[in-house]
PDB file of C-alpha atoms and ligand atoms in Angstrom:
ATOM      1  CA  MET A  11       4.868  11.801 -11.254  1.00  0.00           C
ATOM      2  CA  GLN A  12       2.777  13.180 -14.132  1.00  0.00           C
ATOM      3  CA  ASN A  13      -0.884  14.246 -13.715  1.00  0.00           C
ATOM      4  CA  ALA A  14      -0.933  13.353 -10.043  1.00  0.00           C
ATOM      5  CA  ARG A  15      -4.199  14.199  -8.397  1.00  0.00           C
ATOM      6  CA  TYR A  16      -4.719  15.367  -4.892  1.00  0.00           C
ATOM      7  CA  ILE A  17      -5.899  12.664  -2.598  1.00  0.00           C
ATOM      8  CA  ALA A  18      -8.296  15.481  -1.716  1.00  0.00           C
ATOM      9  CA  ALA A  19     -10.355  14.593  -4.783  1.00  0.00           C
ATOM     10  CA  GLY A  20     -12.016  11.836  -2.727  1.00  0.00           C
ATOM     11  CA  LEU A  21     -12.520  13.957   0.378  1.00  0.00           C
ATOM     12  CA  SER A  22     -15.388  16.267   1.289  1.00  0.00           C
ATOM     13  CA  ASP A  23     -14.992  20.059   1.579  1.00  0.00           C
ATOM     14  CA  ALA A  24     -15.247  19.713   5.365  1.00  0.00           C
ATOM     15  CA  ASP A  25     -12.451  17.097   5.350  1.00  0.00           C
ATOM     16  CA  MET A  26     -10.279  19.433   3.297  1.00  0.00           C
ATOM     17  CA  LEU A  27     -10.938  22.410   5.537  1.00  0.00           C
ATOM     18  CA  TRP A  28     -10.032  20.297   8.543  1.00  0.00           C
ATOM     19  CA  LEU A  29      -6.751  19.156   6.907  1.00  0.00           C
ATOM     20  CA  LEU A  30      -5.913  22.769   6.044  1.00  0.00           C
ATOM     21  CA  SER A  31      -6.695  23.906   9.587  1.00  0.00           C
ATOM     22  CA  VAL A  32      -4.376  21.357  11.237  1.00  0.00           C
ATOM     23  CA  GLY A  33      -1.639  21.334   8.547  1.00  0.00           C
ATOM     24  CA  LYS A  34       1.538  23.383   8.821  1.00  0.00           C
ATOM     25  CA  LEU A  35       3.296  24.889   5.812  1.00  0.00           C
ATOM     26  CA  ARG A  36       6.759  23.405   5.416  1.00  0.00           C
ATOM     27  CA  VAL A  37       9.385  24.741   3.002  1.00  0.00           C
ATOM     28  CA  LEU A  38      12.530  22.826   2.026  1.00  0.00           C
ATOM     29  CA  ARG A  39      15.576  24.216   0.267  1.00  0.00           C
ATOM     30  CA  PRO A  40      16.980  22.192  -2.649  1.00  0.00           C
ATOM     31  CA  GLY A  41      18.953  19.219  -1.277  1.00  0.00           C
ATOM     32  CA  GLU A  42      17.128  19.129   2.087  1.00  0.00           C
ATOM     33  CA  THR A  43      15.768  15.750   3.157  1.00  0.00           C
ATOM     34  CA  LEU A  44      12.067  15.354   3.901  1.00  0.00           C
ATOM     35  CA  VAL A  45      12.030  11.607   4.560  1.00  0.00           C
ATOM     36  CA  ALA A  46      15.111   9.557   5.484  1.00  0.00           C
ATOM     37  CA  SER A  47      15.121   5.859   4.653  1.00  0.00           C
ATOM     38  CA  GLY A  48      14.693   3.689   7.755  1.00  0.00           C
ATOM     39  CA  LYS A  49      13.449   6.574   9.915  1.00  0.00           C
ATOM     40  CA  PRO A  50       9.792   6.766  10.958  1.00  0.00           C
ATOM     41  CA  VAL A  51       7.726   9.610   9.471  1.00  0.00           C
ATOM     42  CA  ALA A  52       5.528  11.627  11.847  1.00  0.00           C
ATOM     43  CA  ASP A  53       3.551  13.557   9.219  1.00  0.00           C
ATOM     44  CA  LEU A  54       1.703  13.087   5.967  1.00  0.00           C
ATOM     45  CA  PHE A  55       2.709  15.655   3.332  1.00  0.00           C
ATOM     46  CA  PHE A  56       0.751  17.258   0.483  1.00  0.00           C
ATOM     47  CA  VAL A  57       3.142  18.840  -2.024  1.00  0.00           C
ATOM     48  CA  THR A  58       1.923  22.316  -3.047  1.00  0.00           C
ATOM     49  CA  ASP A  59       4.930  23.627  -5.035  1.00  0.00           C
ATOM     50  CA  GLY A  60       8.369  22.585  -6.266  1.00  0.00           C
ATOM     51  CA  ARG A  61       9.833  19.113  -6.757  1.00  0.00           C
ATOM     52  CA  LEU A  62      11.001  16.189  -4.646  1.00  0.00           C
ATOM     53  CA  GLU A  63      13.033  13.143  -5.629  1.00  0.00           C
ATOM     54  CA  VAL A  64      12.464   9.667  -4.221  1.00  0.00           C
ATOM     55  CA  ARG A  65      15.892   7.982  -3.897  1.00  0.00           C
ATOM     56  CA  LEU A  66      17.273   4.592  -2.978  1.00  0.00           C
ATOM     57  CA  ASP A  67      20.145   4.420  -0.464  1.00  0.00           C
ATOM     58  CA  ASP A  68      22.698   4.301  -3.331  1.00  0.00           C
ATOM     59  CA  GLY A  69      21.268   7.552  -4.726  1.00  0.00           C
ATOM     60  CA  THR A  70      19.340   5.946  -7.615  1.00  0.00           C
ATOM     61  CA  ARG A  71      16.300   8.075  -8.484  1.00  0.00           C
ATOM     62  CA  VAL A  72      13.047   6.134  -8.246  1.00  0.00           C
ATOM     63  CA  ALA A  73      10.499   8.871  -8.891  1.00  0.00           C
ATOM     64  CA  GLU A  74       9.894  12.598  -8.956  1.00  0.00           C
ATOM     65  CA  LEU A  75       7.041  14.147  -6.986  1.00  0.00           C
ATOM     66  CA  HIS A  76       5.295  17.480  -7.614  1.00  0.00           C
ATOM     67  CA  HIS A  77       2.301  19.633  -6.778  1.00  0.00           C
ATOM     68  CA  GLY A  78      -0.630  17.326  -6.044  1.00  0.00           C
ATOM     69  CA  ASP A  79       1.442  14.410  -4.770  1.00  0.00           C
ATOM     70  CA  VAL A  80       1.165  12.936  -1.305  1.00  0.00           C
ATOM     71  CA  VAL A  81       4.323  11.862   0.548  1.00  0.00           C
ATOM     72  CA  GLY A  82       4.532   9.492   3.503  1.00  0.00           C
ATOM     73  CA  GLU A  83       1.336   7.605   2.676  1.00  0.00           C
ATOM     74  CA  MET A  84       3.102   4.230   2.283  1.00  0.00           C
ATOM     75  CA  SER A  85       4.448   4.008   5.812  1.00  0.00           C
ATOM     76  CA  PHE A  86       1.172   5.561   7.035  1.00  0.00           C
ATOM     77  CA  VAL A  87      -0.738   2.596   5.577  1.00  0.00           C
ATOM     78  CA  GLU A  88       1.871  -0.101   6.216  1.00  0.00           C
ATOM     79  CA  ARG A  89       2.975   1.101   9.649  1.00  0.00           C
ATOM     80  CA  HIS A  90       6.663   0.504   9.058  1.00  0.00           C
ATOM     81  CA  SER A  91       9.570   2.790   8.236  1.00  0.00           C
ATOM     82  CA  PRO A  92      10.195   3.996   4.668  1.00  0.00           C
ATOM     83  CA  LEU A  93      12.624   2.088   2.434  1.00  0.00           C
ATOM     84  CA  VAL A  94      13.576   5.183   0.415  1.00  0.00           C
ATOM     85  CA  SER A  95      14.565   8.798   1.046  1.00  0.00           C
ATOM     86  CA  VAL A  96      12.723  11.837  -0.276  1.00  0.00           C
ATOM     87  CA  VAL A  97      14.786  14.943  -0.997  1.00  0.00           C
ATOM     88  CA  ALA A  98      13.859  18.450  -2.246  1.00  0.00           C
ATOM     89  CA  ALA A  99      15.060  18.611  -5.842  1.00  0.00           C
ATOM     90  CA  GLY A 100      15.056  22.342  -6.656  1.00  0.00           C
ATOM     91  CA  PRO A 101      15.858  24.574  -8.370  1.00  0.00           C
ATOM     92  CA  LYS A 102      13.285  26.495  -6.321  1.00  0.00           C
ATOM     93  CA  PRO A 103      12.196  25.710  -2.735  1.00  0.00           C
ATOM     94  CA  THR A 104       9.675  22.886  -2.293  1.00  0.00           C
ATOM     95  CA  GLU A 105       6.519  23.698  -0.343  1.00  0.00           C
ATOM     96  CA  MET A 106       4.114  21.330   1.314  1.00  0.00           C
ATOM     97  CA  LEU A 107       1.393  21.025   3.877  1.00  0.00           C
ATOM     98  CA  ALA A 108       2.493  18.759   6.753  1.00  0.00           C
ATOM     99  CA  ILE A 109      -0.273  17.054   8.710  1.00  0.00           C
ATOM    100  CA  PRO A 110       0.650  15.199  11.913  1.00  0.00           C
ATOM    101  CA  ARG A 111      -0.359  11.552  11.551  1.00  0.00           C
ATOM    102  CA  LYS A 112      -1.505  11.461  15.144  1.00  0.00           C
ATOM    103  CA  LEU A 113      -4.182  14.076  14.415  1.00  0.00           C
ATOM    104  CA  ILE A 114      -5.423  12.072  11.420  1.00  0.00           C
ATOM    105  CA  LEU A 115      -5.556   8.860  13.482  1.00  0.00           C
ATOM    106  CA  ASP A 116      -7.391  10.669  16.309  1.00  0.00           C
ATOM    107  CA  ARG A 117      -9.954  11.933  13.798  1.00  0.00           C
ATOM    108  CA  PHE A 118     -10.439   8.395  12.469  1.00  0.00           C
ATOM    109  CA  GLU A 119     -11.507   7.435  16.001  1.00  0.00           C
ATOM    110  CA  GLN A 120     -13.895  10.380  16.331  1.00  0.00           C
ATOM    111  CA  GLU A 121     -15.340  10.115  12.829  1.00  0.00           C
ATOM    112  CA  PRO A 122     -15.106   6.643  11.256  1.00  0.00           C
ATOM    113  CA  VAL A 123     -16.753   7.889   8.032  1.00  0.00           C
ATOM    114  CA  PHE A 124     -13.773  10.213   7.569  1.00  0.00           C
ATOM    115  CA  ALA A 125     -11.485   7.156   7.882  1.00  0.00           C
ATOM    116  CA  ALA A 126     -13.449   5.380   5.137  1.00  0.00           C
ATOM    117  CA  ARG A 127     -13.199   8.383   2.785  1.00  0.00           C
ATOM    118  CA  PHE A 128      -9.539   8.943   3.610  1.00  0.00           C
ATOM    119  CA  TYR A 129      -8.470   5.321   2.992  1.00  0.00           C
ATOM    120  CA  ARG A 130     -10.481   5.172  -0.232  1.00  0.00           C
ATOM    121  CA  ALA A 131      -8.792   8.377  -1.438  1.00  0.00           C
ATOM    122  CA  LEU A 132      -5.390   6.868  -0.544  1.00  0.00           C
ATOM    123  CA  ALA A 133      -6.277   3.642  -2.385  1.00  0.00           C
ATOM    124  CA  VAL A 134      -7.216   5.611  -5.532  1.00  0.00           C
ATOM    125  CA  PHE A 135      -4.029   7.668  -5.283  1.00  0.00           C
ATOM    126  CA  LEU A 136      -1.844   4.547  -4.919  1.00  0.00           C
ATOM    127  CA  SER A 137      -3.664   2.795  -7.768  1.00  0.00           C
ATOM    128  CA  GLU A 138      -3.033   5.807 -10.016  1.00  0.00           C
ATOM    129  CA  ARG A 139       0.646   5.766  -9.048  1.00  0.00           C
ATOM    130  CA  LEU A 140       0.860   2.059  -9.956  1.00  0.00           C
ATOM    131  CA  ARG A 141      -0.835   2.761 -13.290  1.00  0.00           C
ATOM    132  CA  GLU A 142       1.778   5.429 -14.050  1.00  0.00           C
ATOM    133  CA  THR A 143       4.572   3.011 -13.110  1.00  0.00           C
ATOM    134  CA  THR A 144       3.080   0.431 -15.503  1.00  0.00           C
ATOM    135  CA  ALA A 145       2.947   3.056 -18.279  1.00  0.00           C
ATOM    136  CA  ALA A 146       6.603   3.980 -17.646  1.00  0.00           C
ATOM    137  CA  VAL A 147       7.704   0.325 -17.764  1.00  0.00           C
ATOM    138  CA  ARG A 148       5.688  -0.180 -20.991  1.00  0.00           C
ATOM    139  CA  ALA A 149       7.335   2.890 -22.574  1.00  0.00           C
ATOM    140  CA  GLN A 150      10.788   1.677 -21.515  1.00  0.00           C
ATOM    141  CA  ALA A 151      10.162  -1.816 -22.964  1.00  0.00           C
ATOM    142  CA  LYS A 152       9.019  -0.259 -26.260  1.00  0.00           C
ATOM    143  CA  SER A 153      12.082   1.964 -26.405  1.00  0.00           C
ATOM    144  CA  LEU A 154      14.345  -1.096 -25.827  1.00  0.00           C
ATOM    145  CA  ARG A 155      12.521  -3.012 -28.597  1.00  0.00           C
ATOM    146  CA  ASP A 156      12.845  -0.030 -30.970  1.00  0.00           C
ATOM    147  CA  ASP A 157      16.592   0.296 -30.194  1.00  0.00           C
ATOM    148  CA  LYS A 158      17.090  -3.427 -30.861  1.00  0.00           C
ATOM    149  CA  ALA A 159      15.202  -3.256 -34.173  1.00  0.00           C
ATOM    150  CA  ASP A 160      17.195  -0.181 -35.157  1.00  0.00           C
ATOM    151  CA  LYS A 161      20.506  -1.903 -34.356  1.00  0.00           C
ATOM    152  CA  GLU A 162      19.505  -5.003 -36.332  1.00  0.00           C
ATOM    153  CA  ALA A 163      18.509  -2.883 -39.342  1.00  0.00           C
ATOM    154  CA  ARG A 164      21.846  -1.018 -39.268  1.00  0.00           C
ATOM    155  CA  ALA A 165      23.813  -4.280 -38.972  1.00  0.00           C
ATOM    156  CA  ARG A 166      21.889  -5.764 -41.909  1.00  0.00           C
ATOM    157  CA  PHE A 167      22.487  -2.657 -43.994  1.00  0.00           C
ATOM    158  CA  SER A 168      26.243  -2.754 -43.188  1.00  0.00           C
ATOM    159  CA  ARG A 169      26.431  -6.475 -44.114  1.00  0.00           C
ATOM    160  CA  LEU A 170      24.647  -5.932 -47.450  1.00  0.00           C
ATOM    161  CA  PHE A 171      26.685  -2.823 -48.185  1.00  0.00           C
ATOM    162  CA  SER A 172      30.024  -4.540 -47.511  1.00  0.00           C
ATOM    163  CA  LYS A 173      28.995  -7.539 -49.734  1.00  0.00           C
ATOM    164  CA  SER A 174      27.987  -5.338 -52.617  1.00  0.00           C
ATOM    165  CA  GLY A 175      31.075  -3.072 -52.279  1.00  0.00           C
ATOM    166  CA  PRO A 176      34.092  -3.051 -54.641  1.00  0.00           C
TER     167      PRO A 176
HETATM  168  N1  LIG B   1       7.882   4.330  -6.477  1.00  0.00           N
HETATM  169  C1  LIG B   1       7.465   5.451  -5.890  1.00  0.00           C
HETATM  170  N2  LIG B   1       6.817   6.387  -6.605  1.00  0.00           N
HETATM  171  C2  LIG B   1       6.404   7.537  -6.028  1.00  0.00           C
HETATM  172  N3  LIG B   1       6.562   7.819  -4.712  1.00  0.00           N
HETATM  173  C3  LIG B   1       7.184   6.915  -3.950  1.00  0.00           C
HETATM  174  C4  LIG B   1       7.660   5.691  -4.486  1.00  0.00           C
HETATM  175  N4  LIG B   1       8.226   4.994  -3.495  1.00  0.00           N
HETATM  176  C5  LIG B   1       8.112   5.757  -2.390  1.00  0.00           C
HETATM  177  N5  LIG B   1       7.487   6.912  -2.651  1.00  0.00           N
HETATM  178  C6  LIG B   1       7.164   8.012  -1.714  1.00  0.00           C
HETATM  179  O1  LIG B   1       8.280   8.140  -0.836  1.00  0.00           O
HETATM  180  C7  LIG B   1       7.783   8.033   0.485  1.00  0.00           C
HETATM  181  C8  LIG B   1       8.759   7.535   1.505  1.00  0.00           C
HETATM  182  O2  LIG B   1       8.061   7.436   2.735  1.00  0.00           O
HETATM  183  P1  LIG B   1       6.781   6.464   2.778  1.00  0.00           P
HETATM  184  O3  LIG B   1       7.257   5.071   2.535  1.00  0.00           O
HETATM  185  O4  LIG B   1       6.009   6.737   3.995  1.00  0.00           O
HETATM  186  O5  LIG B   1       5.914   6.951   1.527  1.00  0.00           O
HETATM  187  C9  LIG B   1       6.634   7.031   0.331  1.00  0.00           C
HETATM  188  C10 LIG B   1       5.941   7.639  -0.854  1.00  0.00           C
HETATM  189  O6  LIG B   1       5.241   8.802  -0.501  1.00  0.00           O
END
């Protein structure tokens, strides 16, 4: 994902310090699986370095995630298991901060204002991701239109050339 922004942008400094204090650094080697499709996720992840690929069960690549991306937020919000897998893509190790969901949910109970800020930050993050998906689909549609126009122009040129030939 290009230009991803930390969900942290919508959180206060105190929220961030709390997340850093309860988070654990996790490092994955290229090829290691962070999230397996169909299996519940216990943590929310903030990618701090390296790359991850989001894959369908047949291996098709859906998206690439980098520094600044959040992983595991969909099943956190929806409360059901993920439909995709997320795998460290290399070439270097992928690093992230892993925050146990239970701790986040406990803090929601203790501090409802934190819950409001956190869900708003997640909503902005997901909206941004959807905007990027729309931009990618638009670019792909344009490229298909350009290819079609190019093919038609070549075919026309070939037709005219063969008519005017010896
Ligand atoms: N289309 C997508 N673009 C970017 N990230 C995705 C996409 N689909 C799934 N993910 C990420 O992959 C994660 C799989 O676990 P979750 O469903 O909890 O949360 C998901 C997101 O963090």
